[in-house]
Coordinates of C-alpha atoms in Angstrom, one line a residue:
X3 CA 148.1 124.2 211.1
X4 CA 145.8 124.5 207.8
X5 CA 145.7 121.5 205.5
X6 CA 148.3 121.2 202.8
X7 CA 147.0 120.6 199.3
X8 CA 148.2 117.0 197.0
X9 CA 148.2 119.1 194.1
X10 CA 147.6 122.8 192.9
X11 CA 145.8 123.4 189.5
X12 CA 146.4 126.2 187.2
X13 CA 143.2 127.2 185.3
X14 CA 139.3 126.6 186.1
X15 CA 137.9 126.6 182.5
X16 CA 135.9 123.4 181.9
X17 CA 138.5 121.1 181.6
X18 CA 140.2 122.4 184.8
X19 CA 137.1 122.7 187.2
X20 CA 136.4 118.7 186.3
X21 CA 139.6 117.4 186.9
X22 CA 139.3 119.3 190.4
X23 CA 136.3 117.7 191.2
X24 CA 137.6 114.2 190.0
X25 CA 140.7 114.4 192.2
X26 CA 138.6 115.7 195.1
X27 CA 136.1 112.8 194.6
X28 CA 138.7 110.2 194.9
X29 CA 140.0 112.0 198.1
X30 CA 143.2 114.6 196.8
X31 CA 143.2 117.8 198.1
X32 CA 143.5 120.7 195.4
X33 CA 144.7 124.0 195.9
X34 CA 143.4 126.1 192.3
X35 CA 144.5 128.9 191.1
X36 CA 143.0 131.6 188.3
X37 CA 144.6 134.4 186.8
X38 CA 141.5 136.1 187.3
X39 CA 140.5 135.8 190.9
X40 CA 136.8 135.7 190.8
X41 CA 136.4 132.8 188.9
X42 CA 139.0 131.1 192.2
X43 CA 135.7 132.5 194.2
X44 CA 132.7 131.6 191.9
X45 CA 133.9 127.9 191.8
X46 CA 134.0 127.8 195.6
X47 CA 131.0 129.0 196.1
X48 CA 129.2 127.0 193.1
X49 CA 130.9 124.2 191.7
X50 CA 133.3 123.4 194.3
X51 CA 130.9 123.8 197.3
X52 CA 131.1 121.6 199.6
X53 CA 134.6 120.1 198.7
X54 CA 137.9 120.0 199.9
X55 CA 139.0 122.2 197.1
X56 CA 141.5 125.4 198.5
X57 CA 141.4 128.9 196.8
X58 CA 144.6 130.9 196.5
X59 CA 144.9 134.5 195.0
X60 CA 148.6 134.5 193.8
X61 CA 151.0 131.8 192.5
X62 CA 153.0 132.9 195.5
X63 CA 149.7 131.4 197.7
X64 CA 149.4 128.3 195.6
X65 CA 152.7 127.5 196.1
X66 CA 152.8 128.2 199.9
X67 CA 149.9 125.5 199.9
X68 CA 151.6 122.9 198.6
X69 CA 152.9 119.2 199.8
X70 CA 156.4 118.7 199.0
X71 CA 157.3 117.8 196.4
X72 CA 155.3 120.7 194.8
X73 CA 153.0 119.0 192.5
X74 CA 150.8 122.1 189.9
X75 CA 149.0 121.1 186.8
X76 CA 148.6 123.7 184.2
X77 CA 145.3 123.8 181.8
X78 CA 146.1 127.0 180.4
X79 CA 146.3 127.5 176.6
X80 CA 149.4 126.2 174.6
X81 CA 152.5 127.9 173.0
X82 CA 153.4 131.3 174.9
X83 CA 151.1 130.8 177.5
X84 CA 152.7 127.6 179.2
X85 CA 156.2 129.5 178.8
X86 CA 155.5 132.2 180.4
X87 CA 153.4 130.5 183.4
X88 CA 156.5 128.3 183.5
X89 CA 158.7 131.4 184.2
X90 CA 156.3 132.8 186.8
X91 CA 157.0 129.6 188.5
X92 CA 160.3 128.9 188.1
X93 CA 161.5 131.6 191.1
X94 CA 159.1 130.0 193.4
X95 CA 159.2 126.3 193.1
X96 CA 162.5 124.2 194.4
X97 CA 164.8 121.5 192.9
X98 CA 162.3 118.5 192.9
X99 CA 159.1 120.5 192.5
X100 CA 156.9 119.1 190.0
X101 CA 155.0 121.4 187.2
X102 CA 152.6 119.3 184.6
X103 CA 151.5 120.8 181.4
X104 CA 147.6 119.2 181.0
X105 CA 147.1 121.4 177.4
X106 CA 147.3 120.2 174.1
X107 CA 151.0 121.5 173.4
X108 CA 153.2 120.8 170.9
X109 CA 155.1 118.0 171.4
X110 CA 158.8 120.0 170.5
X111 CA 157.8 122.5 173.1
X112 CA 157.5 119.8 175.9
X113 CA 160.5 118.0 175.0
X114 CA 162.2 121.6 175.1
X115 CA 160.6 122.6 178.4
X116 CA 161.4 119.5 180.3
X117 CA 165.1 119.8 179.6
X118 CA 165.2 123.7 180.3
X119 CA 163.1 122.6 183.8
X120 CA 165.5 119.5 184.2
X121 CA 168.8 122.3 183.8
X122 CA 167.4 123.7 187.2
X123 CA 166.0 120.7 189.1
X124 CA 162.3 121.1 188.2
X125 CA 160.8 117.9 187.3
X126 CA 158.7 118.3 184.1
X127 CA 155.4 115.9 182.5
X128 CA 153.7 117.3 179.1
X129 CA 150.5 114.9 179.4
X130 CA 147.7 114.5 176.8
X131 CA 144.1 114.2 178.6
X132 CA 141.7 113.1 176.5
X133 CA 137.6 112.6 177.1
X134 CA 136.5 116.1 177.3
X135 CA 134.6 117.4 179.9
X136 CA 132.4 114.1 180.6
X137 CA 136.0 112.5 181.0
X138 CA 137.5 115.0 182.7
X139 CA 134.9 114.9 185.2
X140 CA 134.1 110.9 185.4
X141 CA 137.9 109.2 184.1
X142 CA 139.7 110.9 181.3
X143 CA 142.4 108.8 179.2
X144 CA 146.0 110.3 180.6
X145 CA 149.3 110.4 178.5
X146 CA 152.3 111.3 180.5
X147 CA 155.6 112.0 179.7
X148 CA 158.6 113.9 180.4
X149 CA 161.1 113.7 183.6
X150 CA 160.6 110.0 184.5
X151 CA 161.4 111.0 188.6
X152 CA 158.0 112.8 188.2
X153 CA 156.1 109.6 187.6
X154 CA 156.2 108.1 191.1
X155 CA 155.0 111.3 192.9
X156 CA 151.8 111.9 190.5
X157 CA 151.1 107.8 189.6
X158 CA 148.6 107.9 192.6
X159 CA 146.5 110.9 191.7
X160 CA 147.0 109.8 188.0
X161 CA 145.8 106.3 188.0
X162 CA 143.0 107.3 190.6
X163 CA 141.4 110.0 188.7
X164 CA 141.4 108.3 185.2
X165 CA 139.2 106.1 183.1
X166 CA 139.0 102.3 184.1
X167 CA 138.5 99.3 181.7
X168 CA 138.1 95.9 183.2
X169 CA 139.5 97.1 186.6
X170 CA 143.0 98.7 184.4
X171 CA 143.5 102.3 184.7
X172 CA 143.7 104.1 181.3
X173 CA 146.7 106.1 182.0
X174 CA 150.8 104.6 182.1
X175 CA 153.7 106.6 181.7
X176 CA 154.7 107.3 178.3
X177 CA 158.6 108.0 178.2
X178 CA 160.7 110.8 177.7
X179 CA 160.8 114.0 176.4
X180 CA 157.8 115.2 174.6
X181 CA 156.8 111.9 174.1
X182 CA 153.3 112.1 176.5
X183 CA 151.9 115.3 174.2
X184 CA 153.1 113.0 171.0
X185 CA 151.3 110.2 172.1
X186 CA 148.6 112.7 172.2
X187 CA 148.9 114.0 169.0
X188 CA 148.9 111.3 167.3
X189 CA 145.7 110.1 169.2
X190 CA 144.1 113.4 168.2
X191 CA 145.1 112.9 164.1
X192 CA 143.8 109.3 164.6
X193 CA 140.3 110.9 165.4
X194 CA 140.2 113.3 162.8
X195 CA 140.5 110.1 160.8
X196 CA 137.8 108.3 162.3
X197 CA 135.4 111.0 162.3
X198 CA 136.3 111.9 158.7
X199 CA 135.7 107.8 157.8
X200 CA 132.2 108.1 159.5
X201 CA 131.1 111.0 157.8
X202 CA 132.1 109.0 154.7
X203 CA 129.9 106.0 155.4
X204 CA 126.9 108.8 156.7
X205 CA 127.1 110.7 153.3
X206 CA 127.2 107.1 151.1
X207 CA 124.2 106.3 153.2
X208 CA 122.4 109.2 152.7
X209 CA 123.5 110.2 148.8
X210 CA 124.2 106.8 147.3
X211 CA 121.1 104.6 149.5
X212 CA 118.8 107.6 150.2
X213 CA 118.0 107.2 153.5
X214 CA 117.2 109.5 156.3
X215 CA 118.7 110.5 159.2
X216 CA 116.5 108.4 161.7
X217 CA 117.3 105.2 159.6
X218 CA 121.1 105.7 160.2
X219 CA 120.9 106.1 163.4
X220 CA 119.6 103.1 163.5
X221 CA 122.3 101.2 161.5
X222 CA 125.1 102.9 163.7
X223 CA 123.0 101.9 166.8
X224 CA 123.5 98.1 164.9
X225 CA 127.3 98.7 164.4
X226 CA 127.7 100.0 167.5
X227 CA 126.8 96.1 168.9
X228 CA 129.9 94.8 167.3
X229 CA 133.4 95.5 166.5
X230 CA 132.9 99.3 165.6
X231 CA 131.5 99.5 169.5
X232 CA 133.2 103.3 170.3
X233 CA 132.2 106.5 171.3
X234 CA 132.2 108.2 168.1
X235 CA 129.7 105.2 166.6
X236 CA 127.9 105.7 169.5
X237 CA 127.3 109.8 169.5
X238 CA 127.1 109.4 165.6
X239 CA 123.7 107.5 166.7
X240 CA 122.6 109.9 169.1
X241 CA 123.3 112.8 166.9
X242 CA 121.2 111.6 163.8
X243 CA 118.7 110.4 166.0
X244 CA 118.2 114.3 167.4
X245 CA 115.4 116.5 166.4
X246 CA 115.2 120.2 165.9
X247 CA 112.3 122.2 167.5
X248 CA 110.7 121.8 164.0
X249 CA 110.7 117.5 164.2
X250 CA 113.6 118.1 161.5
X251 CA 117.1 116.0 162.1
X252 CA 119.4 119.1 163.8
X253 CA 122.0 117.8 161.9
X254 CA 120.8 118.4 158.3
X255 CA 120.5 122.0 158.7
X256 CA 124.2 122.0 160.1
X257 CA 126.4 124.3 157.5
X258 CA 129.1 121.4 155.7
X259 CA 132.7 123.1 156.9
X260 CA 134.4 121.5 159.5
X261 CA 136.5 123.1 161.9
X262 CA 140.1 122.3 163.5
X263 CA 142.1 123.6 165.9
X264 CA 145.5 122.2 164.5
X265 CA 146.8 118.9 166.1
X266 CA 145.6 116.7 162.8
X267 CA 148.2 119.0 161.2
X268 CA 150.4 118.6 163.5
X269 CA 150.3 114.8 163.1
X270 CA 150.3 115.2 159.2
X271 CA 153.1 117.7 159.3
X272 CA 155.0 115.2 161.8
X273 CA 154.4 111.8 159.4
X274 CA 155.9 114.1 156.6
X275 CA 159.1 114.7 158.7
X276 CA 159.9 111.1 159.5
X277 CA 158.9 110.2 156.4
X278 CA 156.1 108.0 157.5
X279 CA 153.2 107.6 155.3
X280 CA 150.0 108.7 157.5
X281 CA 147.9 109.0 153.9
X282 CA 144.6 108.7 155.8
X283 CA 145.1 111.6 159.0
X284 CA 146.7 113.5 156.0
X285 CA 143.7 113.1 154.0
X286 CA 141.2 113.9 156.8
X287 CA 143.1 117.0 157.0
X288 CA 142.5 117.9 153.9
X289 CA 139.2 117.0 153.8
X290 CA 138.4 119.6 156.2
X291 CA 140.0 122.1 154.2
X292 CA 138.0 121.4 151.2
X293 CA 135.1 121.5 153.2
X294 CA 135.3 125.1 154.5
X295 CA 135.8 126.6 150.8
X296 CA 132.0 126.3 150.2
X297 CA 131.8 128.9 147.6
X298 CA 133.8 128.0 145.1
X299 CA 132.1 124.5 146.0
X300 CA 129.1 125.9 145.4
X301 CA 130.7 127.5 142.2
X302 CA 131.7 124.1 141.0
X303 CA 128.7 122.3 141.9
X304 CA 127.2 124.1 138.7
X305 CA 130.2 123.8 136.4
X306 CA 131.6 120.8 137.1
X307 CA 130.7 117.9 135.3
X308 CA 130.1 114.2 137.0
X309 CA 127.4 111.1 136.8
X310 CA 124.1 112.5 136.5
X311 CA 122.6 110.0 139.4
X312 CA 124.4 109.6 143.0
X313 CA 121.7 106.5 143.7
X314 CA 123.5 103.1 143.9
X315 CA 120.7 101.3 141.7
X316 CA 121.9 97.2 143.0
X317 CA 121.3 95.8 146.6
X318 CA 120.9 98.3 148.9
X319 CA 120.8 95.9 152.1
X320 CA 124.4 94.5 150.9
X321 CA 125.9 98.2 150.0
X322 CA 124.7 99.0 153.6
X323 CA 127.0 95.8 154.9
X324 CA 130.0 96.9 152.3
X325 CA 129.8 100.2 153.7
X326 CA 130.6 98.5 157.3
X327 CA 133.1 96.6 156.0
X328 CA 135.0 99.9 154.2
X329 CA 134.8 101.7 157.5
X330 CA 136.3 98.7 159.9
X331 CA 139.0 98.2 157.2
X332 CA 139.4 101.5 156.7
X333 CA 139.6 102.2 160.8
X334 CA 142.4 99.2 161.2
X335 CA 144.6 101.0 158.6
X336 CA 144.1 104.4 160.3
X337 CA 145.2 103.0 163.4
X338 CA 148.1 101.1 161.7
X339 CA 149.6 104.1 160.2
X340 CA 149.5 106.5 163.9
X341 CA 151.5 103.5 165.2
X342 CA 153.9 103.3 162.7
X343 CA 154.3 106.7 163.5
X344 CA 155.0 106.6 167.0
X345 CA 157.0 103.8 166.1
X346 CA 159.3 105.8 164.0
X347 CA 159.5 109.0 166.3
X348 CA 160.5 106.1 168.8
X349 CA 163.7 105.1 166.7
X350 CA 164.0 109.3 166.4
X351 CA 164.0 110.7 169.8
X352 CA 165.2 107.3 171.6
X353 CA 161.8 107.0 173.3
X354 CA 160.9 103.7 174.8
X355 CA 157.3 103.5 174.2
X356 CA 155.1 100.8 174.8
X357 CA 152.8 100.1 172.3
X358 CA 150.5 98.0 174.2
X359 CA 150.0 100.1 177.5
X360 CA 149.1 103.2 174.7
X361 CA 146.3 100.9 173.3
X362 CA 145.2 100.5 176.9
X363 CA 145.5 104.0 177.6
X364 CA 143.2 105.0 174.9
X365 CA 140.6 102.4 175.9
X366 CA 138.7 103.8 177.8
X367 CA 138.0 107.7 178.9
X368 CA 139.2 109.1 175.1
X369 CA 137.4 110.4 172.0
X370 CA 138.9 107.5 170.2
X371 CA 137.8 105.1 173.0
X372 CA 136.5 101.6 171.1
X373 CA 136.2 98.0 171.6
X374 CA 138.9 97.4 169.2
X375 CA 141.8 98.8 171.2
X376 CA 141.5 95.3 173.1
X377 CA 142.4 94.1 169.5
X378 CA 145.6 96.2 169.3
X379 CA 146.8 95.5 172.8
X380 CA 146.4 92.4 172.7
X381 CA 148.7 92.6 168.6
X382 CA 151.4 94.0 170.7
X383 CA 150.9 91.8 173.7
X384 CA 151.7 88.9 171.5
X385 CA 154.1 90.5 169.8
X386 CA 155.7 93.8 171.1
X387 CA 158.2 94.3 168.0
X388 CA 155.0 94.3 165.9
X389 CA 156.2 96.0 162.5
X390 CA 152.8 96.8 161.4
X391 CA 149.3 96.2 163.1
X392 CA 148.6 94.9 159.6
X393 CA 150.8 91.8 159.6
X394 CA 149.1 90.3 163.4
X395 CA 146.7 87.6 162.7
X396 CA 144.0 88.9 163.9
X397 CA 144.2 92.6 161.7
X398 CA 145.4 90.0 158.6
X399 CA 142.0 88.4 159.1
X400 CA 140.1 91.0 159.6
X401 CA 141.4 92.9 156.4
X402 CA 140.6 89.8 154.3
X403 CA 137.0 89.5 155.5
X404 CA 136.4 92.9 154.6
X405 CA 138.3 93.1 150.9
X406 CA 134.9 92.5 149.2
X407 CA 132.9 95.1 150.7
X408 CA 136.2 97.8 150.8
X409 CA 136.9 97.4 147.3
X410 CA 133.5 97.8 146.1
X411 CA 132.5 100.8 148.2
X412 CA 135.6 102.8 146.7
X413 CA 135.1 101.4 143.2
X414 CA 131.0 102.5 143.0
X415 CA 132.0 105.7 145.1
X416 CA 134.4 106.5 141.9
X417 CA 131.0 105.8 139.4
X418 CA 128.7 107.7 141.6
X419 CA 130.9 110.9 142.0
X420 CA 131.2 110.6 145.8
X421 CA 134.2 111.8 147.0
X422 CA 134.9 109.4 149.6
X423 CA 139.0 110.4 150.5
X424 CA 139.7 108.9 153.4
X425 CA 138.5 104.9 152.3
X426 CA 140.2 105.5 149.2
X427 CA 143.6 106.5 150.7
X428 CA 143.3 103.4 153.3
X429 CA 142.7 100.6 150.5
X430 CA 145.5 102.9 148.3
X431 CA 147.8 102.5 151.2
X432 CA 147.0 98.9 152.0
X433 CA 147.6 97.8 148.5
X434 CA 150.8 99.7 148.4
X435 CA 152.1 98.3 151.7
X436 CA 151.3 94.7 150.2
X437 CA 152.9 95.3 146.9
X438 CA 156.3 94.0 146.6
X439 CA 157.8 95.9 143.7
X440 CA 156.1 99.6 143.3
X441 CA 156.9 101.6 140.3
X442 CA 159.2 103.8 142.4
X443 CA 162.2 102.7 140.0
X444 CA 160.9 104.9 137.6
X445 CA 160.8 107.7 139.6
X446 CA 164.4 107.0 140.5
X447 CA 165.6 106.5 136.9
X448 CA 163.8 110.4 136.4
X449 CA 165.2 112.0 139.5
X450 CA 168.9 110.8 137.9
X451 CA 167.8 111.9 134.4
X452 CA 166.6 115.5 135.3
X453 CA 169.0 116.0 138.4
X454 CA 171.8 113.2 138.2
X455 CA 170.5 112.2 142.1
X456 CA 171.7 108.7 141.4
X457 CA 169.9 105.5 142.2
X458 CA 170.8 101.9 143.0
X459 CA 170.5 98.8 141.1
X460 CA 168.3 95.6 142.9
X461 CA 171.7 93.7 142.4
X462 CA 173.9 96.2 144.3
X463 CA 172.1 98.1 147.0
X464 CA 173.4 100.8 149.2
X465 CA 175.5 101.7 145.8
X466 CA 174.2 104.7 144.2
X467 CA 175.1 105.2 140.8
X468 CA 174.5 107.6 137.9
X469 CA 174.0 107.0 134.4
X470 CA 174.3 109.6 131.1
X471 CA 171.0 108.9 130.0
X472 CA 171.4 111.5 126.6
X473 CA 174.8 110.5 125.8
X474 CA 175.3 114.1 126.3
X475 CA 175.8 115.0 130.5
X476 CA 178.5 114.5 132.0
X477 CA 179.2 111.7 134.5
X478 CA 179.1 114.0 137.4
X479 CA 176.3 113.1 139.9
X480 CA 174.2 115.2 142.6
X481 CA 174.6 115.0 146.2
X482 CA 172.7 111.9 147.3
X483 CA 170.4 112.6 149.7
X484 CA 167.2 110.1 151.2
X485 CA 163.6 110.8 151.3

């Protein structure tokens, strides 16, 4: 009788092919499918030579190849594409079958299509997997979620096949729902935030201290030795180091607009629905937006007025060390706000996430991997009703060590005319969120003026009152409504 397969897989781009390999090297058998055929061939004959890896030609074949319960992992492209590979498989599979959504869906979606699956007995897992194709193919970081009778039939392949960090496996089940592709997205916005704060510290470095591309590298070489030890520190190095053909640093001839494929947006879009304020994702966001209208920049460059010399004229050495300080400040608030987040959407969607194991699971094998996650684990370990990463001793230190250096980097940014959004919005947001008494009052006191929307007096909250501020509306008040 032929061998049956742990696990079919649904689509042999990059991602796909090294997640086969990775399961094959730590001893699952894989049974892949393509939609076109002759890529199911090539990989067998090339990449997959040698293996354990099984070919099919039809779902119908996959299927028929498959260890009860059914376990298929889809790596296909998001929205339409995932609904309509879920319908091919919904007349072949059976009541305890397993389908898992690999992509970068939306997290609605997932929560949609697990309950839809659920309705007919299909067990469904939206997971994030992060790490690219290195991680893919030597231990990505895995986020799932969904139908929790799932869990114990994938935990083996899971934990085998993903990133390790002193001997812990990078991957733990998320919770219900949608909740593994949220976790994800919010570990996606938090990269577009610490790759926007990087390019921040690169461009004060090079505009505001002059130096050259080799030199940085060096300093993030430095920083990489410490508590900014990540991967993005670390390729930040290697980049600047790289040389062109020419001797000339590749990436100074690289055009300034930054692409995105969405999930920031998502996360921003998200924050603004649950009324959580992500300031720094948003502003990364943003930032890439502003960067991709490089005409009119170009435009404005010459009509636009601002200082005359970008050059910080005092100590270069101790800029250099403010600079670091901004950045880890900068990072710990970043981090601070995507938890609040999935703390909030927590409260929302009745999801019981734990805030510790997702530090863990970002670790090691992710984009956002870095030293510092120990930090935040061990925050929630101590104290796993943790309102804000900001308020653990550790984070309360670490923000007051670096108040010097943050304050002055956004404060000579502002003289020099470097636009530097993303440190500005975290010290914004960190004195906001230490302020006891903002000047929101106002802002009520004009919403009831203009709209009659009411407010509430320090000495009587949860009444909402209006007041005839002319002498000449009436009494009647608005609908009261939160924000």
């Amino acid at each position: 009788m032929n061998q049956l397969a742990d696990i079919g897989m649904i689509g042999l781009a990059v991602m796909g092919q090294n997640l086969i390999l990775n399961m094959n090297d730590h001893g699952f058998v894989v049974c892949v499918y393509n939609r076109t055929s002759e890529k199911v061939d090539s990989f067998l004959q090339n990449e997959a030579k040698g293996t354990k890896v099984l070919g099919s030609k039809s779902l119908e074949e996959l299927v028929s190849k498959l260890k009860r319960p059914r376990k298929i992992m889809m790596l296909v492209k998001a929205g339409q594409g995932v609904d309509d590979m879920i319908g091919q498989l919904r007349g072949l599979l059976q009541a305890g079958d397993i389908i898992i959504d690999g992509g970068n869906s939306e997290y609605k979606d997932s929560s949609r299509r697990e309950k839809e699956c659920r309705d007919i007995g299909l067990l469904y897992v939206g997971s994030g997997v992060s790490g690219g194709e290195q991680g893919a193919r030597e231990g990505p970081s895995l986020m799932p979620g969904g139908n929790h009778l799932a869990w114990p039939h994938i935990a083996p392949i899971f934990h085998s096949i993903s990133a390790k960090v002193d001997g812990e496996s990078c991957c733990d089940w998320v919770g219900d729902g949608g909740s593994g592709h949220f976790v994800k997205m919010v570990h996606n916005g938090i990269e577009y935030g610490d790759m926007q704060l990087i390019s921040e510290a690169y461009h004060l470095m090079k505009v505001a201290l002059g130096m050259k591309a080799e030199e940085m590298s060096l300093v993030f070489e430095e920083w990489n030795k410490g508590e900014l030890d990540s991967y993005l520190i670390e390729i930040t190095r290697d980049i600047l180091k790289y040389k062109d053909s020419d001797g000339e640093p590749l990436v100074d001839k690289i055009r300034d607009s930054a692409g995105q494929k969405g999930t920031g947006k998502w996360t921003a879009i998200t924050a603004l629905d649950l009324g959580v304020p992500v300031t720094l994702i948003g502003e990364s966001v943003f930032a890439r937006c502003l960067s991709s209208l490089m005409n009119e920049r170009a435009n404005a460059n010459v009509r636009l007025k601002g200082p005359s010399n970008c050059l910080y004229k005092g100590d270069k050495k101790k800029f250099l060390t403010y600079i670091k300080q901004a950045l880890y400040a900068s990072k710990i608030v970043s981090y601070a706000q995507g938890f609040m987040l999935m703390r909030e959407a927590a409260k929302e969607y009745n999801w019981k996430l734990n805030y510790g194991s997702i530090a863990m699971m970002w670790r090691g094998g992710c984009i956002i991997r870095s030293a510092f996650l120990g930090d935040i684990k061990m925050a929630f370990d101590n104290n796993p009703e943790l309102e804000s990463l900001l308020l653990d001793k550790f984070f309360i230190n670490a923000t007051s060590s670096c108040q010097e250096g943050w304050r002055n980097v956004v404060s000579e940014s502002a003289l020099l005319g470097i636009p530097v959004p993303a440190f500005s919005t975290a010290l914004s947001f960190y004195d906001g969120y230490r302020t006891k008494r903002l000047p929101a009052n106002l802002i009520q006191a004009q919403r009831d003026y203009f709209g009659a929307h009411t407010y509430e007096l320090l000495s009587s909250p949860g009444k909402f009152v209006h007041t005839n501020w002319t002498g000449h509306g009436g009494n009647v008040s608005a609908t009261t409504y939160q924000v």
